[in-house]
Structures are given as structure tokens and as C-alpha cells.
CSV table of C-alpha atoms in Angstrom, one decimal:
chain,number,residue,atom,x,y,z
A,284,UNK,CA,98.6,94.0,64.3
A,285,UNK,CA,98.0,97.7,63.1
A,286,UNK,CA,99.9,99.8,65.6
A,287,UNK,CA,97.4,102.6,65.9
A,288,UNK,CA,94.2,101.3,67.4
A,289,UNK,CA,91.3,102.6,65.4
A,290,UNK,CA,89.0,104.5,68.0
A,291,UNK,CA,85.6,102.4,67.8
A,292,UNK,CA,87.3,99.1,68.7
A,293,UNK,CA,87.3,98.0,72.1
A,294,UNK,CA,89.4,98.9,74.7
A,295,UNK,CA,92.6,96.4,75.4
A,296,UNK,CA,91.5,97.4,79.6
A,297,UNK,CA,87.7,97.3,79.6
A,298,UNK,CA,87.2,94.8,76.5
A,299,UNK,CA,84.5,97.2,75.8
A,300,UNK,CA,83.7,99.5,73.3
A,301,UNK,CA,86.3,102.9,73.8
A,302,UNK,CA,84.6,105.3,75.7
A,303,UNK,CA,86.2,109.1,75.1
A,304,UNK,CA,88.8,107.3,73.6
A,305,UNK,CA,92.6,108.6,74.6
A,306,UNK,CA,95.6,108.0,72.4
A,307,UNK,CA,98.5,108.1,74.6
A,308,UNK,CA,102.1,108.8,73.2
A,309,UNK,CA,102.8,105.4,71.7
A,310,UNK,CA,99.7,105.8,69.5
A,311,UNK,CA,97.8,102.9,71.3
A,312,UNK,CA,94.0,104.3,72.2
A,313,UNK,CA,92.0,102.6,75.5
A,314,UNK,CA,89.1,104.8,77.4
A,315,UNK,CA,90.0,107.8,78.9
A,316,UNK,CA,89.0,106.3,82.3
A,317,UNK,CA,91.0,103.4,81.5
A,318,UNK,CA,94.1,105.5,80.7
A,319,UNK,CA,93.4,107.4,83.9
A,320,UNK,CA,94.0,103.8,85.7
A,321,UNK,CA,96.9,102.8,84.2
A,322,UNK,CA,98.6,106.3,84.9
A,323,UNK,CA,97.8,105.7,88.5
A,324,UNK,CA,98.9,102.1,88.2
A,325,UNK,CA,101.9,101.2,86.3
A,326,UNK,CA,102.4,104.5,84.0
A,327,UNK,CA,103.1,102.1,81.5
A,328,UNK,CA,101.0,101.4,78.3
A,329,UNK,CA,99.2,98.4,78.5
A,330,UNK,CA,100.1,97.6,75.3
A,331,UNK,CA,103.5,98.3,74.8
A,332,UNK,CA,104.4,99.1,78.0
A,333,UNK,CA,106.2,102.6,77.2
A,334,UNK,CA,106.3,104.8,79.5
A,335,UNK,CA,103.4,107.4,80.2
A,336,UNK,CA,104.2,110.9,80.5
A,337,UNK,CA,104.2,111.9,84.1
A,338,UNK,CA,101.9,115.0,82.9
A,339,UNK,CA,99.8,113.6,80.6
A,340,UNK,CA,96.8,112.8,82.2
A,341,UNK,CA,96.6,117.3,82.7
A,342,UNK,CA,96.8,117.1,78.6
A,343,UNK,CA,95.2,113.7,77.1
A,344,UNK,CA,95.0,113.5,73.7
A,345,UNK,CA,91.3,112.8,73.2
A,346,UNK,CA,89.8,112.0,69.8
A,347,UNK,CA,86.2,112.6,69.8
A,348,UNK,CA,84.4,115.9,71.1
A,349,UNK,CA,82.8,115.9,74.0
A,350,UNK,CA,79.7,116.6,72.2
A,351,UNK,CA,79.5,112.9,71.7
A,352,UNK,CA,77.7,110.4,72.9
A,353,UNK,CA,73.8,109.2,74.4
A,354,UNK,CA,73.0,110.6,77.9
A,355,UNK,CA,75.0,113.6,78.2
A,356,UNK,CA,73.8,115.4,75.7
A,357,UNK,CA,70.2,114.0,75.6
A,358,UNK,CA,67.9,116.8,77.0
A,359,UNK,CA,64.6,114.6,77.1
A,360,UNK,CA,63.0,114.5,80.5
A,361,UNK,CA,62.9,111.1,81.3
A,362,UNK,CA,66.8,110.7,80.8
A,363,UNK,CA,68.7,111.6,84.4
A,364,UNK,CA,72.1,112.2,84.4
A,365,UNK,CA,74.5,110.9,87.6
A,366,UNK,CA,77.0,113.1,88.8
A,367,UNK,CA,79.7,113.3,91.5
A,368,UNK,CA,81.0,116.3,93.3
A,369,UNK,CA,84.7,117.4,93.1
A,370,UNK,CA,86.4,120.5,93.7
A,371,UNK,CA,84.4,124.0,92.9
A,372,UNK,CA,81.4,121.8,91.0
A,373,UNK,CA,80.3,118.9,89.7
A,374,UNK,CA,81.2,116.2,87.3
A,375,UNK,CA,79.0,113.9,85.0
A,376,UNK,CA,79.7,110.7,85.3
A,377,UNK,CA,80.8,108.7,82.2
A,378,UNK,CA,78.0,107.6,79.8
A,379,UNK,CA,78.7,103.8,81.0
A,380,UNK,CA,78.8,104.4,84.5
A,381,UNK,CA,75.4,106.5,84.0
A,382,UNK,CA,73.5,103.6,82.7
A,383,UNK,CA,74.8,101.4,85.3
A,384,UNK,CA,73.8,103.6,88.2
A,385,UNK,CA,70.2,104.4,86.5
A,386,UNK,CA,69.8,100.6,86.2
A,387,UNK,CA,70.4,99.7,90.0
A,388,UNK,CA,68.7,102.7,91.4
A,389,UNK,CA,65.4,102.0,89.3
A,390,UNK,CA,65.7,98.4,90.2
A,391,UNK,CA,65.5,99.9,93.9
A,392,UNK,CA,68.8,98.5,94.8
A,393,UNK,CA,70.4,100.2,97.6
A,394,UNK,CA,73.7,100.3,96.1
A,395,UNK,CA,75.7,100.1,93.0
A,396,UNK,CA,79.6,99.3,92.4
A,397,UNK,CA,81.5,100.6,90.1
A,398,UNK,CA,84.7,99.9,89.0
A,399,UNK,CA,85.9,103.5,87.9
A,400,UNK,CA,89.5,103.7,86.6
A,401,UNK,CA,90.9,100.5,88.1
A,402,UNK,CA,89.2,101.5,91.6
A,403,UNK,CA,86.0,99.7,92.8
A,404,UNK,CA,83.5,102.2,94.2
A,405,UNK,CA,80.1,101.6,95.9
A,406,UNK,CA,77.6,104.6,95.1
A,407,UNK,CA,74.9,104.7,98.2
A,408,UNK,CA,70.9,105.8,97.3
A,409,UNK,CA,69.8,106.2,100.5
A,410,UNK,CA,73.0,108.3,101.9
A,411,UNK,CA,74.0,110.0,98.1
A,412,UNK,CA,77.7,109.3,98.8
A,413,UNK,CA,80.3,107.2,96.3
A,414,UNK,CA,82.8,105.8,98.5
A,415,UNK,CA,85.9,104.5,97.7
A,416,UNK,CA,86.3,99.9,98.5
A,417,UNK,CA,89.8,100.3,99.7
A,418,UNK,CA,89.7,103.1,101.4
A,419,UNK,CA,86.4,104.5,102.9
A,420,UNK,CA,87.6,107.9,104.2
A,421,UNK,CA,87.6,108.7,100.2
A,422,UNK,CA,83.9,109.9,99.7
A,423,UNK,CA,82.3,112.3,97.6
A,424,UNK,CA,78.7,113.3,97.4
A,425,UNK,CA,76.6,112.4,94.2
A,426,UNK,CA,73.2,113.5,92.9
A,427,UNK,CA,70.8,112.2,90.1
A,428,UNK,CA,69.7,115.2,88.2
A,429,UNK,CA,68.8,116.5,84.6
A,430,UNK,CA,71.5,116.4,81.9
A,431,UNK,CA,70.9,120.3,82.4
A,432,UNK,CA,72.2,120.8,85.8
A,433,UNK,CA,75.9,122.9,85.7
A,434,UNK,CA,78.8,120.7,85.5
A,435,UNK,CA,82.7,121.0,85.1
A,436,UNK,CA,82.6,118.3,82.6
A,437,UNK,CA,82.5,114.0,82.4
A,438,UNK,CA,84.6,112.0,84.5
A,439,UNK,CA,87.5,114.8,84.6
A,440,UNK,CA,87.2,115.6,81.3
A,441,UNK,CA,86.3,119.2,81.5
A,442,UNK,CA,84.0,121.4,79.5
A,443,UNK,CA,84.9,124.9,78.4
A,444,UNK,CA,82.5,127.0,79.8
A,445,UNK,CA,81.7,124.6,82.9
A,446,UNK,CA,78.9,126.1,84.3
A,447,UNK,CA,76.9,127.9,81.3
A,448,UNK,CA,76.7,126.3,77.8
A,449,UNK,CA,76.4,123.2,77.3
A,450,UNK,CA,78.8,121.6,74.9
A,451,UNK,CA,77.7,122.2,71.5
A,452,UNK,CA,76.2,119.4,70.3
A,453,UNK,CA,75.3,118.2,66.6
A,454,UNK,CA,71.7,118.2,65.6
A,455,UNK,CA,72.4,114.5,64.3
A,456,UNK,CA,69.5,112.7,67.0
A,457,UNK,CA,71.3,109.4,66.8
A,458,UNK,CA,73.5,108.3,69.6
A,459,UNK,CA,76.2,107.3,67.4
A,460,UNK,CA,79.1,107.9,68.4
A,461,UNK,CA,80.7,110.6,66.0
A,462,UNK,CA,84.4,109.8,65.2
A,463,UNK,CA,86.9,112.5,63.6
A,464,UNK,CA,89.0,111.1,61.3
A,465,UNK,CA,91.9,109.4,63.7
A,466,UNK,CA,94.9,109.0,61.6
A,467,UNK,CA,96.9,111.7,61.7
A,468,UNK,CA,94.7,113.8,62.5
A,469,UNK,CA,94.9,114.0,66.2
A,470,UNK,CA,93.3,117.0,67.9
A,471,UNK,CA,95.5,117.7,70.8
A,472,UNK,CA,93.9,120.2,73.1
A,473,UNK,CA,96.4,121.9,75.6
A,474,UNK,CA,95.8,122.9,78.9
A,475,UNK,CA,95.0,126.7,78.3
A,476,UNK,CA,91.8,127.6,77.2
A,477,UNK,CA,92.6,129.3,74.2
A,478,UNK,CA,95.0,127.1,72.3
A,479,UNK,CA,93.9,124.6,70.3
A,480,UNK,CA,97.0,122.7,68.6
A,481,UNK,CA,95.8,120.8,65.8
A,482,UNK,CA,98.4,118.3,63.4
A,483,UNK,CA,96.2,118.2,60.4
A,484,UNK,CA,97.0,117.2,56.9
A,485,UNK,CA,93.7,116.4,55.1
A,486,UNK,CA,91.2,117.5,56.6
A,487,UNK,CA,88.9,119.8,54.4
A,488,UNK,CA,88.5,123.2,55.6
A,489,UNK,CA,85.0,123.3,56.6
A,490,UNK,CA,85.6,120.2,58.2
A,491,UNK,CA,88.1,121.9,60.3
A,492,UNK,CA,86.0,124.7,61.2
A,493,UNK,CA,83.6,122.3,62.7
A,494,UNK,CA,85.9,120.8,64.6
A,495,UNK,CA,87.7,124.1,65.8
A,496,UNK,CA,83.8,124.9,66.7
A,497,UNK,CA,83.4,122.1,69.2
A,498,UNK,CA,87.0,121.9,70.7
A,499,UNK,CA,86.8,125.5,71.3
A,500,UNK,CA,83.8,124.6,73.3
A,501,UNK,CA,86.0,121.9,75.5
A,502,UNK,CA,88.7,121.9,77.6
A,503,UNK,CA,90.0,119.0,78.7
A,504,UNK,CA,92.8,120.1,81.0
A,505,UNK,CA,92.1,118.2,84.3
A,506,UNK,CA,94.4,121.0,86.7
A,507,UNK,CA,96.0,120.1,89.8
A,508,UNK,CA,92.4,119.3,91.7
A,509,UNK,CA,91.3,116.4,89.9
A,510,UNK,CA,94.4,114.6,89.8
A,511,UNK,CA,93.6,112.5,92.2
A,512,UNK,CA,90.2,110.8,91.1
A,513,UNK,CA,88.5,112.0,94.4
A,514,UNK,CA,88.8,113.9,97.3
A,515,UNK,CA,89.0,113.3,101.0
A,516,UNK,CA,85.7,115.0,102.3
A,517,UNK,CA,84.7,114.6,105.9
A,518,UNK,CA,82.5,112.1,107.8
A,519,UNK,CA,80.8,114.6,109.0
A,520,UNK,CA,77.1,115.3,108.8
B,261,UNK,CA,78.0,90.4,96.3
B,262,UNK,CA,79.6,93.4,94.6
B,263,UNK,CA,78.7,93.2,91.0
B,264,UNK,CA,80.9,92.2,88.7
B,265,UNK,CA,83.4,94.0,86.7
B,266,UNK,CA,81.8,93.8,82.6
B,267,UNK,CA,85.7,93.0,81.9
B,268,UNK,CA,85.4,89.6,84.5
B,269,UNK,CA,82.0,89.0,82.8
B,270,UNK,CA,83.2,88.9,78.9
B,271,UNK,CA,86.4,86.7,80.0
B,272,UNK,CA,84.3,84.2,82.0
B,273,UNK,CA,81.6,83.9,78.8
B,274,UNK,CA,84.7,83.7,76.4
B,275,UNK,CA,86.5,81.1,78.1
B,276,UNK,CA,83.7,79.0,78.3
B,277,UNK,CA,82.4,79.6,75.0
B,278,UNK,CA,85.9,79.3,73.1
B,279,UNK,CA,88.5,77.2,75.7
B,280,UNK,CA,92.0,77.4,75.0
B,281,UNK,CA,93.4,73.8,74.2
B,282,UNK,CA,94.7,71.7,77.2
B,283,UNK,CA,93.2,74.7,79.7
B,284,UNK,CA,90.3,74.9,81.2
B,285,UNK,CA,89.1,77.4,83.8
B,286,UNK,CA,85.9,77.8,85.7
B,287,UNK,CA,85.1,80.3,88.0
B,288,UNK,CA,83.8,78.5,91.5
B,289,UNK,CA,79.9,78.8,92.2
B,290,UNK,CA,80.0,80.9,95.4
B,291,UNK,CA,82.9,83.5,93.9
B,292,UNK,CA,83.1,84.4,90.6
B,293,UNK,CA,86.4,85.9,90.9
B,294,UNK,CA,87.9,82.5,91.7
B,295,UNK,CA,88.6,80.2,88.8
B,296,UNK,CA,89.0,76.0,89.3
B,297,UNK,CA,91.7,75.9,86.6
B,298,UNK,CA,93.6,72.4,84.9
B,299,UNK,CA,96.1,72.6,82.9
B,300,UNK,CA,97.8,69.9,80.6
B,301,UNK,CA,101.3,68.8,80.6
B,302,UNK,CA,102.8,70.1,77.2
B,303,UNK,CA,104.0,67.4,74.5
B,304,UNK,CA,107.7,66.9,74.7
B,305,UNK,CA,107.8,67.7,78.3
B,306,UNK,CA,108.4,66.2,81.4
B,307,UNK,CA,105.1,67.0,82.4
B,308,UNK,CA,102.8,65.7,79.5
B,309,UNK,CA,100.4,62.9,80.2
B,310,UNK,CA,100.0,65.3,83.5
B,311,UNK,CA,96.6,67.3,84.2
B,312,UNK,CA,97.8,69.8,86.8
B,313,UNK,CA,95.2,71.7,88.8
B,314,UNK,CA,96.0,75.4,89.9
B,315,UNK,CA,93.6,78.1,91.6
B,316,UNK,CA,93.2,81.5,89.9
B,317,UNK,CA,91.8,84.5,91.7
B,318,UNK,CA,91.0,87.9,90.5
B,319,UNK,CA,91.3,91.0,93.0
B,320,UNK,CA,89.2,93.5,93.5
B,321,UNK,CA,91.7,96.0,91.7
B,322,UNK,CA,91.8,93.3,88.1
B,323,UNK,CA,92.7,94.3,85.6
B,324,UNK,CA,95.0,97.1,86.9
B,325,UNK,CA,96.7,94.2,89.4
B,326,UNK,CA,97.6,90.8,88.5
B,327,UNK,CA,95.7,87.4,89.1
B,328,UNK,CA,97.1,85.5,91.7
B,329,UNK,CA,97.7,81.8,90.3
B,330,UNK,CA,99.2,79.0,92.0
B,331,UNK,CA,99.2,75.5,91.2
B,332,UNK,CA,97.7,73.2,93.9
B,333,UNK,CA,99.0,69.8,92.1
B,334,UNK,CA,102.3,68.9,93.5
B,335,UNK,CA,104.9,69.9,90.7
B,336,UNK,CA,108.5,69.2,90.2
B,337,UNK,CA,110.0,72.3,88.1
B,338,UNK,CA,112.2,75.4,89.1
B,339,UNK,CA,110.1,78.1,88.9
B,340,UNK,CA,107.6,76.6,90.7
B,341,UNK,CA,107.9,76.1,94.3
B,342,UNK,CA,106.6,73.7,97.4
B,343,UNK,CA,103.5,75.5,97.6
B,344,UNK,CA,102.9,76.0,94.1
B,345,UNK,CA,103.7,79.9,93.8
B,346,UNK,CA,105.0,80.4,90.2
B,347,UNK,CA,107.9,82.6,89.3
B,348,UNK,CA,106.8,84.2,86.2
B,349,UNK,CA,107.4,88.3,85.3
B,350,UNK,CA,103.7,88.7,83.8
B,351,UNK,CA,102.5,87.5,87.3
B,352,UNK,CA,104.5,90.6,89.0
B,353,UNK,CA,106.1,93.7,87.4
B,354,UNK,CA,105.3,92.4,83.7
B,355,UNK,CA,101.6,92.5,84.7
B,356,UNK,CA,99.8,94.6,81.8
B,357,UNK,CA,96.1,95.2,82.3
B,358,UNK,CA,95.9,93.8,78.5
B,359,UNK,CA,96.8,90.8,79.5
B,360,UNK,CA,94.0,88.4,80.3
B,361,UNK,CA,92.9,84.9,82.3
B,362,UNK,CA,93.7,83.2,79.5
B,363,UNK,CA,97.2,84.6,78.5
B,364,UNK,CA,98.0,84.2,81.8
B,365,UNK,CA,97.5,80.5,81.6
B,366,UNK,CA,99.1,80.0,78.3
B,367,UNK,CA,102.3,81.4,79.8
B,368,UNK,CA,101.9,79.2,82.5
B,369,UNK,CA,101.6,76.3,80.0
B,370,UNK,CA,104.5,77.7,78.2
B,371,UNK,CA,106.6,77.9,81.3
B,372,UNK,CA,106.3,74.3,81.7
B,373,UNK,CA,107.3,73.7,78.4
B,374,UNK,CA,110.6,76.0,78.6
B,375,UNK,CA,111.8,75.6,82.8
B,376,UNK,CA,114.2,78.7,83.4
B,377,UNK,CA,116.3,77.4,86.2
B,378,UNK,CA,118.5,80.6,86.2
B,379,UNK,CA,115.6,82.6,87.5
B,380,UNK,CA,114.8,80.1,90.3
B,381,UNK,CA,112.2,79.8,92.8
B,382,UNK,CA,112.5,76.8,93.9
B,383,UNK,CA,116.1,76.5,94.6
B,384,UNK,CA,116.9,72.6,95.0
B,385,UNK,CA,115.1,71.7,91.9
B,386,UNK,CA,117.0,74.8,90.2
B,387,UNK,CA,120.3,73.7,91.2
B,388,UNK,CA,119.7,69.9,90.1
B,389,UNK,CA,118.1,71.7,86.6
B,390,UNK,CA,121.5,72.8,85.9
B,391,UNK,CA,124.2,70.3,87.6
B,392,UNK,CA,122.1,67.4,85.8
B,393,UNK,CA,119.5,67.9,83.6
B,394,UNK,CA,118.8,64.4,82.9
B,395,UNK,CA,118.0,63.7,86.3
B,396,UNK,CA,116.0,66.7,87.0
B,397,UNK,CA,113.9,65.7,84.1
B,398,UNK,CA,113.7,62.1,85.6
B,399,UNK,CA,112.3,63.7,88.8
B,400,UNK,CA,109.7,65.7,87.2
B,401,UNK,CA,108.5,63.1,85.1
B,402,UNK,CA,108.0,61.1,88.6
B,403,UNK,CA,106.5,63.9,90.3
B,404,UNK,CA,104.0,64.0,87.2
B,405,UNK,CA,103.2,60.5,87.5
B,406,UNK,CA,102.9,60.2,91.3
B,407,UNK,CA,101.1,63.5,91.5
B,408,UNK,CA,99.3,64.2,88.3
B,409,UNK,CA,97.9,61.6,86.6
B,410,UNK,CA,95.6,59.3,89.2
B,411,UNK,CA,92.3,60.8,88.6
């Protein structure tokens, strides 16, 4: 089997199609959300089982923009975009996650589970709260808003300029996925904002100056606050 | 009922839709994350001729925890013990989230095939493995008869 996974196939975790797909040190690739369960779980890779940098989840190594990708980026009206509160802001959920929520709450269901990095939450319509299965003193608040409204960026993965510009998108209309080249050509983003570290070989120049266009747009550190996939916030109303 | 994981979904559809020799699994009408499982003896063991029934169930954390299995046939085997909890590494600290339903039950079919008395769980049958094969495999080969072969 070819060692490096390429990006579009599924995910070894999910069986689904990679979604931001994450290349961890080995070189195997799952879902960034799936990574972020593994890291909590075993910090082994799923394929291979070697070890995952304690760190690595504040520097993945993602390999497609953010800029990707249906609902995010959509601005059409009828298109809402789910999102959970953390620290200082709010995050997107993941396109996946987005379509399941939109599905139940336009069904009318009351509720929706989602199983979000290994961890089964139930999202609440009537209340507007995502609480955590296991452990229901883990809430957050959510809201159902237009792609527009200021986020820190999907599922942990932060944006640059979080509360401003959206990412940069391509005028491309289709929702296909866009994948950069993945061999070799891994575009590591580190946690400052200003660096962008790039291990390139063969990429043409103006392709890079694309690229360094939309990373520079995105930075994926997730700091200290979002290590934990939620926070405790109180019962209180 | 919570919804289902897409991950439990796709297994479920694939198992059915392409069954893995000498295993079957179905998930039990009233909880789809608990599978009615049989599994053959393997050829050239003391358990072939033997359809042994186990119960699989998925937690709520699958795939980032293990599937609990445990066979509910009465089995004669070292790694197996009285109430049919199996000593296997992929069911515990060798869990991977790659692994699957159906992986886990070709290992189990492969354990059957290839007993490893010096990682016991069942300590009687382990010691007997190794002071006298022969009989051990006499006993098993009972136990498979008695136990799994009448219906």
C-alpha cells in the first residue's frame, strides 16, 4: 500500500471522504477532526501507530487552504452556517457537521448528535447549547447564522484575520474540493502568524505565489484555549 | 435513539453487502450498535466443523475505543476464558481506530486458528496447552462438539 495517503481518499477513522485533511509525522493523512481524536485518544497513528507529537495538534500540517470547501465559503442567502462558541469568538463548524445540523433542524428535530472528534455531542434547537454525552457540565453555546457572521475559524482551525476578512476564496463556483499538489509539497504553517514554512521542490512560481496568497490568509495555530475541544461554561442562565 | 455514527452506518451496509467468509455479523433490531455475530471453526483446527456465536458491541466513543466482543458459545481455548472474554492485544492497548468490525473478527478467527497459551487467560486450559498438547486439543475438539455444533 502506498505509504503517503493521497488527500481525496477517505479517511482510515471516518471511512469518509478527508475533510481538511492532516498529514501527521509518519506521512499518513485522516481529517483534521479525526486527528484531533486520536491525539486525545491514543497519540498514536491509527495507521502505524507512531507516536504523535505531543504539540502537534498547536501546528498540524494541513494540506488544503481553508478557502476550500461548500458552506463556508458559500455567501448565498439561503445557505446558514452552524457555529459553536469558544474562547474570545466563535468557531464554524466543519462542513460535515454543518449539513448534519442543517438537516435535523429543518426536519424540526429537537436535537442532533454529533460525533465530533471521537466525542458524541447532542446540539439542542430549543436551548442553543452543544453538550458533551459523557460529561454534561461540558457545554457551549451555538448559533445558526450567515456564513458572514465573524468567526475564529472551522472546527479549531483558525483563520488569519478572525474577525474581518474572510478567507480568500477562489472565484472557481464549484464545491470541489481544491487539492495542492501533496507529495512533497507540504505546506506546513507554524504557529506565528507571519511565517509560512513551505518544503517545495516543483512547484511553479506563480503557483506558489497563490498558495503563499491563501496561507498567508490562515493560521492554523490552535493556542493553548482550544486544546481542549470545549470549555466548561456554567449552568447558569 | 442517538443517530448513528456515518462510520457504524458504512460497516453495517458493507458487511452485509460483502460478508467475510465463515463470519457473519448482524447488528440486533432494537440496537444498532450490537452485532449477533457467528463465527466458523478454522480448517485444521480443533474447532472446525464448530459455528461459535459471540456478541459484539460498539461504544459510544467507536472508533476511538475498542468493540467489546465476547463469545457466548462455550469454547475450550487459552485465550478465551469461562465467560467467553477473549485475550487479544487489538481488543485493548493494540486497539487502532483503523481497525474495523470486521478485522476484529478475522483476528478472532485467526486466534482460534493459532491458540497462544503463553499469554493466557484462561489459565487451566493454558497450562494443559503446554504440559500436553494432544490432550488439550482432544478437549477442545469435545468442547466443539458438545457445545458448537447442535443447531
Amino acid at each position: 500500500m502506498n505509504e503517503t495517503l493521497k488527500s481525496d481518499s477517505d479517511c482510515a477513522v471516518c471511512l469518509q471522504k478527508c475533510n481538511h485533511p492532516t498529514k501527521l509525522p509518519c506521512g499518513h493523512v485522516f481529517c483534521f477532526l479525526c486527528v484531533k481524536g486520536i491525539a486525545f485518544q491514543s497519540r498514536k497513528c491509527a495507521m502505524c501507530r507512531a507516536e504523535i507529537p505531543q504539540n502537534y495538534l498547536d501546528n498540524p500540517i494541513l494540506l488544503e487552504s481553508l478557502s476550500t470547501g461548500g458552506v463556508n465559503t458559500n455567501d448565498t442567502e439561503d445557505i446558514y452556517q452552524w457555529f459553536y462558541e469558544g474562547r474570545n469568538g466563535w468557531w464554524k463548524y466543519d462542513e460535515r457537521s454543518n449539513t448534519e445540523l442543517e438537516t435535523a433542524y429543518n426536519a424540526g428535530d429537537p436535537a442532533c448528535t454529533l460525533l465530533l472528534a471521537g466525542t458524541l455531542y447532542n446540539i439542542d434547537f430549543h436551548s442553543m447549547t452543544q453538550v458533551r454525552r459523557s460529561d454534561q457540565t461540558r457545554r457551549r453555546r451555538v448559533r445558526r447564522d450567515t456564513p458572514m457572521f465573524p468567526s475564529k475559524g472551522i472546527a479549531g482551525i483558525k483563520t488569519y484575520n478572525a474577525t474581518a476578512i474572510p478567507i480568500q476564496t477562489d472565484s472557481d463556483e464549484s464545491d470541489e474540493v481544491e487539492v495542492i499538489e501533496v507529495d512533497n509539497q507540504v505546506i506546513e504553517i507554524s504557529d506565528s502568524d507571519d511565517s509560512v514554512l513551505m518544503e517545495i521542490e516543483t512547484v511553479q512560481a506563480d503557483v506558489i505565489s497563490d498558495i503563499v496568497n491563501r496561507i498567508s490568509a490562515v493560521n492554523l495555530e490552535e493556542s493553548t484555549n482550544s486544546e481542549n475541544h470545549e470549555e466548561n461554561l456554567s449552568f447558569g442562565t | 435513539m442517538a443517530a448513528l455514527p456515518r462510520r457504524i452506518i458504512k460497516e453495517t451496509q458493507r458487511l452485509m453487502q460483502e460478508p467475510v467468509p465463515g463470519i457473519s455479523a448482524v447488528p440486533s433490531d432494537t440496537n444498532a450498535r450490537y452485532f449477533h455475530v457467528i463465527v466458523t471453526g478454522p480448517e485444521d483446527s480443533p474447532f472446525e466443523g464448530g459455528l461459535f456465536k459471540l456478541e459484539l458491541f460498539l461504544p459510544e466513543d467507536y472508533p476511538m475505543s475498542a468493540p467489546k466482543v465476547r463469545f457466548i458459545t462455550k469454547i475450550y481455548h487459552p485465550n478465551i476464558d469461562r465467560l467467553g472474554r477473549i485475550c487479544l492485544d487489538i481488543l485493548k492497548d493494540k486497539w487502532s481506530p483503523a481497525l474495523q468490525i470486521r478485522t476484529v473478527l478475522l483476528s478472532i478467527q485467526a486466534l482460534l486458528s493459532a491458540p497462544n497459551p503463553d499469554d493466557p487467560l484462561a489459565n487451566d486450559v493454558a497450562e494443559l496447552w503446554k504440559v500436553n498438547e494432544s490432550e488439550a486439543i482432544r478437549n477442545a475438539k469435545e468442547w466443539t462438539r458438545r457445545y458448537a455444533m447442535d443447531n
